[in-house]
Coordinates of C-alpha atoms in Angstrom, one line a residue:
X1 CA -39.7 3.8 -29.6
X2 CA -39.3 3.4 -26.0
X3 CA -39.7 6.4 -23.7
X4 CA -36.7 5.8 -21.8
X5 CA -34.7 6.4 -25.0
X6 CA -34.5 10.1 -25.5
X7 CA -33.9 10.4 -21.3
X8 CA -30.6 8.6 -22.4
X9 CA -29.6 10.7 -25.3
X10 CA -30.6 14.2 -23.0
X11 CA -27.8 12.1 -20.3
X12 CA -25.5 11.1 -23.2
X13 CA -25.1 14.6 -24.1
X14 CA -24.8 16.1 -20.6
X15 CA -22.0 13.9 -20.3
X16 CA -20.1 15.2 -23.5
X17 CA -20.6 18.9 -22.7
X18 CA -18.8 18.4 -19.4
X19 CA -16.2 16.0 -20.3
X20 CA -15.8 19.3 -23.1
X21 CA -15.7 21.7 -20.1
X22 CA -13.0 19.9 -18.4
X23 CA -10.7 19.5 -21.1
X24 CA -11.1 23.4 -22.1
X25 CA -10.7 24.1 -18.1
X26 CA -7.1 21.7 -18.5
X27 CA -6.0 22.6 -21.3
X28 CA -5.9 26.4 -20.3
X29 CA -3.8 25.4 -17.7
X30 CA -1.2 23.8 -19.4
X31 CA 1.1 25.4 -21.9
X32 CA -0.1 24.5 -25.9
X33 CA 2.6 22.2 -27.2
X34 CA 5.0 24.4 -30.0
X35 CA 5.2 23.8 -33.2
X36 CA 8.7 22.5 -34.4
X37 CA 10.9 25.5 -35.0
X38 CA 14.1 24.8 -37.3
X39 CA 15.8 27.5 -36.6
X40 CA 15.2 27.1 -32.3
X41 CA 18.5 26.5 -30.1
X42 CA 18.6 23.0 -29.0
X43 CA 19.2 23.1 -25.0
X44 CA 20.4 20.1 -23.4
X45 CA 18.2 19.5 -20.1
X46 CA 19.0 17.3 -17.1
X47 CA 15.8 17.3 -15.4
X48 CA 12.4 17.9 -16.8
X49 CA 11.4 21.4 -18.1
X50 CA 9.0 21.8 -14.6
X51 CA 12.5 20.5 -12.6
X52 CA 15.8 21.9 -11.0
X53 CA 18.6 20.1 -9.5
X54 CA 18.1 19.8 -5.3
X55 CA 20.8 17.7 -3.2
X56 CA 22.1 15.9 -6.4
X57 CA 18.3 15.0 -7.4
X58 CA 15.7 16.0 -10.2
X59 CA 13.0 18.5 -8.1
X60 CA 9.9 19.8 -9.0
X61 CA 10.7 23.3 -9.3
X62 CA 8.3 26.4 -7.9
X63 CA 7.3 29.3 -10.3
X64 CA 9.7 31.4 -8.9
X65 CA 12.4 28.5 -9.0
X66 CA 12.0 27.3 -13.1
X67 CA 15.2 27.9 -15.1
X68 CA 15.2 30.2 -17.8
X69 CA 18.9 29.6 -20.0
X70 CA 20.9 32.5 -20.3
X71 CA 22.9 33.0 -23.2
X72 CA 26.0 34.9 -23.3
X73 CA 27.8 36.3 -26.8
X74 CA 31.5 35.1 -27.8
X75 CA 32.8 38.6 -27.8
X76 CA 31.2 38.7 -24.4
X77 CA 28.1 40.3 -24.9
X78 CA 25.1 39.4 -21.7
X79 CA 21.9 38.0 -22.2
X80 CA 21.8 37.5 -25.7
X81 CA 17.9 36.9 -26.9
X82 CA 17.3 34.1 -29.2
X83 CA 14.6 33.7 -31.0
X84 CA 13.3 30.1 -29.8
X85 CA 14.5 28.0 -27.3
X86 CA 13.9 23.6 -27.9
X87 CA 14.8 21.4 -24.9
X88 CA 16.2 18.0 -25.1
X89 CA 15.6 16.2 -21.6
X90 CA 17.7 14.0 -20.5
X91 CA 21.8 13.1 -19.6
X92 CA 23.7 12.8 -22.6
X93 CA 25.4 9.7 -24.5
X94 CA 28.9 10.0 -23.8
X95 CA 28.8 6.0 -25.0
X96 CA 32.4 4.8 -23.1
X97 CA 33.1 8.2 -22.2
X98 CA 33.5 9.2 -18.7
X99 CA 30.5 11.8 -17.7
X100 CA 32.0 14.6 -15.3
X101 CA 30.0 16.5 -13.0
X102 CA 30.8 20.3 -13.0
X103 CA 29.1 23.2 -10.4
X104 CA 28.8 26.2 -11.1
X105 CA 28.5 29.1 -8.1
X106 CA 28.7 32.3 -7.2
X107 CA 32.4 32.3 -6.5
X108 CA 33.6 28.9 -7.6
X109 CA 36.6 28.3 -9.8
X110 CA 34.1 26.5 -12.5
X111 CA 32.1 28.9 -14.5
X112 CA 29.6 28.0 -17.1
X113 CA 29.2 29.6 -20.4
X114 CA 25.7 28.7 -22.9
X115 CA 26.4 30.4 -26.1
X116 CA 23.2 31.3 -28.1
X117 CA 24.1 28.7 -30.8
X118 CA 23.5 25.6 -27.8
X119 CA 27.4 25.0 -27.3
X120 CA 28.7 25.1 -23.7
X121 CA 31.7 26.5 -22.6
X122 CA 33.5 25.5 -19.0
X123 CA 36.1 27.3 -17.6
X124 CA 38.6 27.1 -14.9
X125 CA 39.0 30.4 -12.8
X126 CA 41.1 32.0 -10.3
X127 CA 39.0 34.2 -8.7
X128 CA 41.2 35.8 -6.2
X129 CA 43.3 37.1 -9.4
X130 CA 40.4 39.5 -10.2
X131 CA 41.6 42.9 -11.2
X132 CA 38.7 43.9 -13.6
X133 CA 35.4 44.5 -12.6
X134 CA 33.3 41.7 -12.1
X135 CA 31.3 42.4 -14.9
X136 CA 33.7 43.1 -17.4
X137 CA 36.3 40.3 -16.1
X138 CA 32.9 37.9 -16.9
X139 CA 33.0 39.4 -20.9
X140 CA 36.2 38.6 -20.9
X141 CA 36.5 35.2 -20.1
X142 CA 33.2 34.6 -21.6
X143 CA 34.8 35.6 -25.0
X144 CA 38.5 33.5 -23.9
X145 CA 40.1 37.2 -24.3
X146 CA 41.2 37.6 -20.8
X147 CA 45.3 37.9 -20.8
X148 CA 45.5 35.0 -17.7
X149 CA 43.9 32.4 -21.0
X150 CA 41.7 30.3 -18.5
X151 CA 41.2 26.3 -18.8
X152 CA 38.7 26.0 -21.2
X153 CA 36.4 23.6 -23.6
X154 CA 33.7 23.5 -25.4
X155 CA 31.0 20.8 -25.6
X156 CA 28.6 20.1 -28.4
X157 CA 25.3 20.0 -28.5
X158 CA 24.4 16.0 -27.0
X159 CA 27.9 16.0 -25.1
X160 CA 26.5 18.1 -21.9
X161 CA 23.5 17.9 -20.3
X162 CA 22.7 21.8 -18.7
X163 CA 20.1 22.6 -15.2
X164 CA 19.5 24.9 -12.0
X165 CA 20.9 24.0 -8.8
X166 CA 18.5 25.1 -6.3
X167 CA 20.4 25.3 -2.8
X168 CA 18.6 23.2 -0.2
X169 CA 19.8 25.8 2.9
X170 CA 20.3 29.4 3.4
X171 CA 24.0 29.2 3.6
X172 CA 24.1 28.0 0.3
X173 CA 23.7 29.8 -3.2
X174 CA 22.0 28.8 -6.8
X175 CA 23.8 27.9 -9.2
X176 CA 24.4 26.0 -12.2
X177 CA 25.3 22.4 -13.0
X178 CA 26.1 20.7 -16.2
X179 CA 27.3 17.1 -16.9
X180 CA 29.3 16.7 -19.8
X181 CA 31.5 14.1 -21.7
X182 CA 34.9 14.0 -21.3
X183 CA 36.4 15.8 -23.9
X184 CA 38.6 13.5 -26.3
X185 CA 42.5 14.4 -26.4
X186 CA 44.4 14.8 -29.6
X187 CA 46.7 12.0 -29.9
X188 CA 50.2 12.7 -30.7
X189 CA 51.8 9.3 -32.3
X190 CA 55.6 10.9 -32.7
X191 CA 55.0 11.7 -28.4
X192 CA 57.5 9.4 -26.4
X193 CA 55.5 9.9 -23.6
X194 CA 52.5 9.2 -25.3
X195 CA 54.2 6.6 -26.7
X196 CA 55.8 4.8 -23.9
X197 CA 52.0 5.0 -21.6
X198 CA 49.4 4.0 -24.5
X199 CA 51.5 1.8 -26.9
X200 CA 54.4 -0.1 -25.1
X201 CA 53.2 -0.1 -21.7
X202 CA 50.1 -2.2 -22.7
X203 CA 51.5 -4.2 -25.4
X204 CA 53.8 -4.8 -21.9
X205 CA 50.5 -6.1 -20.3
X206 CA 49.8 -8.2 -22.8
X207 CA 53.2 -10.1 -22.9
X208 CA 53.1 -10.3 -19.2
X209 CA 49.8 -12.1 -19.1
X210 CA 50.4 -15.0 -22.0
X211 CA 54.0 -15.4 -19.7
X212 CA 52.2 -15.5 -17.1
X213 CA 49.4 -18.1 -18.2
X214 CA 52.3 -19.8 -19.7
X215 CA 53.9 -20.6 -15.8
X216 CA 50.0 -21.4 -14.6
X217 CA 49.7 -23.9 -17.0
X218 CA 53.3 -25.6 -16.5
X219 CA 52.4 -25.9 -12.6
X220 CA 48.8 -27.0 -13.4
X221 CA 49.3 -29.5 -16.6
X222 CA 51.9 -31.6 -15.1
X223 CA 51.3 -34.2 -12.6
X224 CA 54.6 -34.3 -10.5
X225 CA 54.5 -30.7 -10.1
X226 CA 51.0 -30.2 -8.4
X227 CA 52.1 -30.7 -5.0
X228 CA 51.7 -27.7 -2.6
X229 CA 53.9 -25.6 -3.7
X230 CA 53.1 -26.1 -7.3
X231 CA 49.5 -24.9 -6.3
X232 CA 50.5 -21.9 -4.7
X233 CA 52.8 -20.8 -7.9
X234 CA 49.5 -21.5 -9.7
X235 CA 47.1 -19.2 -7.3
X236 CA 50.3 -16.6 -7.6
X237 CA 50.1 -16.5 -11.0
X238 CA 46.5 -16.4 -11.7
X239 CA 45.9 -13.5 -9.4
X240 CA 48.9 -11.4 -10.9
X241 CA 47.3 -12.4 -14.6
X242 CA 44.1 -10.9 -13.5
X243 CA 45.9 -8.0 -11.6
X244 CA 47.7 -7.4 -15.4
X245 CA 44.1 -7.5 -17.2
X246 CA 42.5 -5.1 -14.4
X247 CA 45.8 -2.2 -14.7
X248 CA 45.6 -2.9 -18.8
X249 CA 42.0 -1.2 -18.5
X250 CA 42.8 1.3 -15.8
X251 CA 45.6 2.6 -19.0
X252 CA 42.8 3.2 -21.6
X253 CA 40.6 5.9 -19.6
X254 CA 39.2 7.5 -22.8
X255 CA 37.2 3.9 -23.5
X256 CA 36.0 4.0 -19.6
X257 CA 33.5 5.6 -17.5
X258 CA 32.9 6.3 -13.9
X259 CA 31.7 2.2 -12.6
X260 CA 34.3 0.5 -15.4
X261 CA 37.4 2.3 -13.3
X262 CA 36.2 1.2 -10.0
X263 CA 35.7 -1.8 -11.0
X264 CA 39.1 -2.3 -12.4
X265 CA 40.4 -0.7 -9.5
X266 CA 38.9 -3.0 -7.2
X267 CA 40.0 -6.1 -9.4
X268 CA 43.8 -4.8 -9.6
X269 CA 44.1 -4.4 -6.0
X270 CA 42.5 -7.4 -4.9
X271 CA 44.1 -9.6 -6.9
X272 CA 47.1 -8.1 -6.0
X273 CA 46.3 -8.2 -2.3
X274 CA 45.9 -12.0 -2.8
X275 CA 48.6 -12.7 -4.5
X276 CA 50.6 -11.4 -1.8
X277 CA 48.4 -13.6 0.4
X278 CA 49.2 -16.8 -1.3
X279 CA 53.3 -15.6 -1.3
X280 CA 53.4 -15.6 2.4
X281 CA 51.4 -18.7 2.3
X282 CA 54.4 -20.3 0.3
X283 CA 56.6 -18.7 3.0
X284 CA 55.4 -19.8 5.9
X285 CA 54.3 -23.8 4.5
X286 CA 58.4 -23.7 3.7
X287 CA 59.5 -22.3 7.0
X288 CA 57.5 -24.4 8.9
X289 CA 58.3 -27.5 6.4
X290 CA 62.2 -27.0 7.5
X291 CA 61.2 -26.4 11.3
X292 CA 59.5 -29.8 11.6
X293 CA 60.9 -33.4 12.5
X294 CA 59.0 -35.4 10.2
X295 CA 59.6 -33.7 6.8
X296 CA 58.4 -35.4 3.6
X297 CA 59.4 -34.7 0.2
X298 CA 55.9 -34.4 -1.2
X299 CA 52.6 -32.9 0.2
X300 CA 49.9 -33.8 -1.8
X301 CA 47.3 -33.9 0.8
X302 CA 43.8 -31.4 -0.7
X303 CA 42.9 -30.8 2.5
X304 CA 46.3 -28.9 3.7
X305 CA 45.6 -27.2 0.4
X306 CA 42.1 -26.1 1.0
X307 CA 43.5 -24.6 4.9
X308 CA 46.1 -22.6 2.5
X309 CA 43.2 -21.7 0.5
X310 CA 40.9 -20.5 3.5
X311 CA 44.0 -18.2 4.5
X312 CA 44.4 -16.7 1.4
X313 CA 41.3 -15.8 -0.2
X314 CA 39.4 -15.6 3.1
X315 CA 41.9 -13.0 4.4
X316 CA 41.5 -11.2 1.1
X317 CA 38.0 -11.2 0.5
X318 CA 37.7 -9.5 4.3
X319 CA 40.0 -6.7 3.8
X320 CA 38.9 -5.7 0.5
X321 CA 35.4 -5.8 1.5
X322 CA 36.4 -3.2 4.7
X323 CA 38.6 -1.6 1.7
X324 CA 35.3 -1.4 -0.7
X325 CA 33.2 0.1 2.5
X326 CA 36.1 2.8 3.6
X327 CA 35.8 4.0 0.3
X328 CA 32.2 4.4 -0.5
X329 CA 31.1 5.0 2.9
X330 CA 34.2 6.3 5.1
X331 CA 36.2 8.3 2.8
X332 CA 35.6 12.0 3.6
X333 CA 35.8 12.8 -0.5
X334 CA 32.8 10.6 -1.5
X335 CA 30.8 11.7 2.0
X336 CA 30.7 15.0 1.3
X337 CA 29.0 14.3 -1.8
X338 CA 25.3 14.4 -2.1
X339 CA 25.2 12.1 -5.3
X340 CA 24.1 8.5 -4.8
X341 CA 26.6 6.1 -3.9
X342 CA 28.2 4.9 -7.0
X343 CA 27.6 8.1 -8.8
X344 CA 31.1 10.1 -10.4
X345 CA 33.2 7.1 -8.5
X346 CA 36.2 7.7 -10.5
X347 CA 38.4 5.3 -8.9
X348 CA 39.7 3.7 -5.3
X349 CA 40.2 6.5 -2.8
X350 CA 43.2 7.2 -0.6
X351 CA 41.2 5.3 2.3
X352 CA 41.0 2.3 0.1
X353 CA 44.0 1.7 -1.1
X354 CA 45.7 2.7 2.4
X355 CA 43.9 -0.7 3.3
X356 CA 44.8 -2.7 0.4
X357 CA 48.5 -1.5 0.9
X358 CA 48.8 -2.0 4.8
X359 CA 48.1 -5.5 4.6
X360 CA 50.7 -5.7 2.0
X361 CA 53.1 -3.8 3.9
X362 CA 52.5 -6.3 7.0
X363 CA 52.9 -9.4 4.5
X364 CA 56.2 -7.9 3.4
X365 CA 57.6 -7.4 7.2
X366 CA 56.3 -10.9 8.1
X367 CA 58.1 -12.7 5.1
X368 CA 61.2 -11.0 5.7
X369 CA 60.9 -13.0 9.5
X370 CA 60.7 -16.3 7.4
X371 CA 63.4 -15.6 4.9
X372 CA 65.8 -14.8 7.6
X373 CA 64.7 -17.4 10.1
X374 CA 64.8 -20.5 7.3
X375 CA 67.9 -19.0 6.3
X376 CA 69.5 -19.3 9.3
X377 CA 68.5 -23.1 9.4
X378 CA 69.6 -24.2 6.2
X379 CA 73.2 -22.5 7.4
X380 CA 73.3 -24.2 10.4
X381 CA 72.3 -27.9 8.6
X382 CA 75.7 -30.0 8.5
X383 CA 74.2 -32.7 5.7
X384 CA 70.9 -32.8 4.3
X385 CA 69.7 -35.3 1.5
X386 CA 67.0 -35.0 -1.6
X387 CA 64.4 -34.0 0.6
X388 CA 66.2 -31.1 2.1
X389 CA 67.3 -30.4 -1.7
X390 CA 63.9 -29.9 -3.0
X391 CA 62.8 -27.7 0.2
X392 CA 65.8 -25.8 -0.3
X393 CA 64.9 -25.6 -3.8
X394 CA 61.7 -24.0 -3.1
X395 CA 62.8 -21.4 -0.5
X396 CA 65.1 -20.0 -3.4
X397 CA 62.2 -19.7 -5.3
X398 CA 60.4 -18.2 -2.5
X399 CA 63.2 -15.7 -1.8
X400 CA 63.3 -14.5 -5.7
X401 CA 59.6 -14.1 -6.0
X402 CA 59.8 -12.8 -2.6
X403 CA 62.3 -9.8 -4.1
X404 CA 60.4 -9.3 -7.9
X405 CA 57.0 -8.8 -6.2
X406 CA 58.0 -6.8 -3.3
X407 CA 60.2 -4.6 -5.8
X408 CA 57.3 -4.4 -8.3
X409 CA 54.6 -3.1 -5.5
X410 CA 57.3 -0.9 -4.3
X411 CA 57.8 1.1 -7.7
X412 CA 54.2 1.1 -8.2
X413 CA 53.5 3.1 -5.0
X414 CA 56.6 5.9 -6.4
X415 CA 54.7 5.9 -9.6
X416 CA 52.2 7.9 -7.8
X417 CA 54.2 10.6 -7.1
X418 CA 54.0 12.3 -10.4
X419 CA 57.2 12.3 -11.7
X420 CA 58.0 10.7 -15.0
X421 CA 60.9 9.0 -14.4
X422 CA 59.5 7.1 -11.6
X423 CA 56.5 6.3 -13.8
X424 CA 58.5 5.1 -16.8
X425 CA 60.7 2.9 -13.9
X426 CA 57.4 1.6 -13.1
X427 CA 56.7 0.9 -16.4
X428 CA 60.3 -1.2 -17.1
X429 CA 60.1 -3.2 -13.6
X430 CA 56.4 -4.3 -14.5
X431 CA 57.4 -5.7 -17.9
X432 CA 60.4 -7.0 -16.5
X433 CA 58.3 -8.8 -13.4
X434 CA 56.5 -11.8 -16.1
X435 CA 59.8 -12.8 -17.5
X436 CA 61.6 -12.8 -14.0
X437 CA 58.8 -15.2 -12.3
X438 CA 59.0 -17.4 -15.8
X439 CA 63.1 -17.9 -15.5
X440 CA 62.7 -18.2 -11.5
X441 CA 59.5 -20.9 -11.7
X442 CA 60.3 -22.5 -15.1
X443 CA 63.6 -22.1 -16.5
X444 CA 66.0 -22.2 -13.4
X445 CA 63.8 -24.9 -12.2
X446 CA 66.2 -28.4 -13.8
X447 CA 63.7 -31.0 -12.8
X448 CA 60.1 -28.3 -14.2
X449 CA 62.7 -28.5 -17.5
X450 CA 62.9 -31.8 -17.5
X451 CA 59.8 -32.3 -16.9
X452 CA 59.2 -30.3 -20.4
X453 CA 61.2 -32.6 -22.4
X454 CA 59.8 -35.1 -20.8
X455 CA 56.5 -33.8 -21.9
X456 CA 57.3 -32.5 -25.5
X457 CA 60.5 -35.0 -26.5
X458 CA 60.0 -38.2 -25.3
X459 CA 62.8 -39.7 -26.8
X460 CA 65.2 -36.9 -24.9
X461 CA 67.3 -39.4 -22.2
X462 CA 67.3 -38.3 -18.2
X463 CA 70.2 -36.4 -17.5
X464 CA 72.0 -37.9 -14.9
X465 CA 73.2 -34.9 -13.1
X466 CA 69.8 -34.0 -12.4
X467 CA 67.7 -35.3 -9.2
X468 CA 64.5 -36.4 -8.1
X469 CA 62.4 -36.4 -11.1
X470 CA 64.8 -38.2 -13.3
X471 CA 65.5 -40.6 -10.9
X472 CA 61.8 -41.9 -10.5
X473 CA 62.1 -41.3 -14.4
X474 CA 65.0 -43.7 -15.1
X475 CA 63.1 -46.0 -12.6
X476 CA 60.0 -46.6 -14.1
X477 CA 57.5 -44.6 -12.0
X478 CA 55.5 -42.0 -13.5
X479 CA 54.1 -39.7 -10.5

């Protein structure tokens, strides 16, 4: 046996004792984990059981700081004891339900109620209608038996999540603060309202958007008419299809959260923005068209396309990014917030849809120049031929899409002022807008519907009343 061997077991077990030590030192230190208790109240917990909530973030909380829940009885009873408390850490699971944030202070209108069986109540105050006592107007609504019934809800356990808010200034109190699902709404099938907003009004949507696709692919699937006014009815379309799909989410907000409504938001008034874009595009190309000596019949040229194209979408994707960056970053409502930036962003502010609309409003002034100007022109014209025809053609279209967009965006900015009536106009003029541009682009259009029997039944004969189309038809030519 070598000497050196028991020197290494006497280190060996030096080792062990201390390494023992330390553990016995630690371990007194930290709390002993608890056993699982059945019968202990399940508390949801936003932040770790060692953290409070500090300027919208998890904190490592002081002794002095640590949040002990307070339970309060239904008949109003204070400080109820349980007999074991069991945390559950973390936000809850609200799946496609909206989370809502909800602060609770000395003096706010939100007051926060834990019940000693985990549920949470929130309710809605008036505090300047006090006439009780404080503390026995706090048993009252606690219990729901106040005469003035308060606002009120209660959330499961796993549908809030419950923590401290620690005040990061002296002019500022602790509170409370609690995120919670939103609470699902009985539906009401025999409701008219309910009725008219969550069945008819998407089923709407849906019509608007296959009529819609159905003009798109018209303008895009046949050769003669993807000149560049057939383009622009194309880009019109497209972006009021996609404006329809973006509104059709913004109407189911129990199957949404908080980034799924800006998102739609920013989608419904973007596409809208450029579809007004691409409408004044149409108005100016044809005003312009009539103002010019050399006027042919047919512009086919990509490259005058792809200036139309820088206009549009160029103009558009500028204003909606300064629209985007007023909103998270400008807008005095989301400033004042000390969440993170795309935290409990229900929807587009005020700020942002006051520059999606101005735009819009400009568009609106600036076509009306080019409706009344071309106007004026074609009245003064003694004779014009086939050319003129067709350009005339198109500014009637111009004018009527002109009017069902113009009157759509109109009734969508009364919608917003809360009355039914308006909102149910809104409703009927936004269902009605698909089948107007369809009869305007497709159906009033004799040489598009020609065009379609062309297409569908080739042994229909020309009509010989018709123009242009027909003519190169009867002539051989297929362009």
């Amino acid at each position: 046996m070598s000497p050196t061997m028991p020197m290494l077991v006497v280190a060996l077990l030096t080792m062990l004792e201390l390494a023992t030590l330390a553990v016995g030192s630690v371990s007194s230190s930290v709390p002993a984990v608890q056993k699982f208790n059945p019968n202990a109240v399940r508390i949801n917990k936003c932040c770790e059981r060692f953290e409070v909530m500090m300027d919208g973030k998890c904190t490592v909380a002081v002794n002095e700081t640590a949040w002990v829940p307070q339970f309060t009885g239904r008949h109003g009873e204070q400080n109820v004891q349980v007999e074991a408390i069991r945390y559950v850490i973390g936000a809850p699971d609200c799946g496609s339900m909206q989370k809502w944030p909800i602060f609770h202070y000395e003096k706010s209108e939100d007051k926060l109620i834990l019940f000693p069986d985990g549920k949470l109540r929130h309710l809605i105050v008036d505090p300047h209608a006090r006439t009780e006592p404080e503390d026995e107007w706090d048993q009252l609504y606690a219990a729901g038996l106040h005469s003035e019934a308060p606002f009120q809800y209660d959330y499961e356990q796993g549908q809030y999540c419950m923590d401290k808010v620690v005040a990061s200034n002296e002019q500022q109190s602790d509170g409370l603060y609690a995120t919670v699902c939103s609470p699902e709404k009985a539906i009401r099938w025999t409701d008219s309202d309910f009725l008219l907003r969550k069945i008819i009004n998407p089923i709407c949507h849906g019509i608007a958007m296959i009529i819609l696709l159905l003009v798109a692919i018209v303008y895009f699937v046949l050769p003669t008419l993807r000149d560049l006014v057939g383009n622009i009815v194309t880009s019109i379309t497209v972006c009021l299809i996609i404006s329809q799909a973006a509104d059709l989410v913004r109407i189911f907000t129990e199957f949404s959260n908080h980034v799924s409504f800006v998102v739609a938001d920013s989608f419904f008034y973007i596409s809208m923005l450029a579809a007004f874009f691409w409408l004044n595009s149409m108005g100016y190309y044809i005003w312009k068209t009539f103002r010019a000596r050399n006027v042919f019949l047919r512009v086919t040229d990509g490259r005058k396309y792809c200036w139309y194209s820088a206009y549009a979408w160029g103009a558009t994707g500028c204003m909606a990014g300064v629209a985007i960056f007023s909103h998270f970053f400008l807008d005095g409502a989301n400033a004042r917030k000390n969440s993170s930036i795309f935290e409990d962003q229900d929807s587009i502010g005020w700020l942002g849809i006051a520059v999606f609309f101005t735009p819009i409003a400009f568009i609106i002034l600036v076509n009306i120049f080019f409706y009344v100007t071309t106007l004026k022109f074609i009245n003064r014209m003694n004779t014009y031929g086939r050319i003129h025809h067709k350009l005339k053609n198109n500014f009637v279209m111009f004018s009527l899409l002109f009017l069902i967009m113009t009157t759509s965006w109109l009734f969508l900015i009364l919608s917003w002022l809360h009355y039914d009536a308006l909102l149910y106009t809104h409703i009927v003029i936004n269902a009605l807008q698909a089948p107007f541009i369809l009869y305007v682009c497709v159906l009033r259009q004799k040489h598009v519907t020609f065009l379609l029997k062309k297409s569908c039944c080739y042994n229909e004969p020309p009509q010989s009343s018709d123009w242009g189309d027909e003519m190169t038809y009867m002539n051989g030519g297929d362009y």
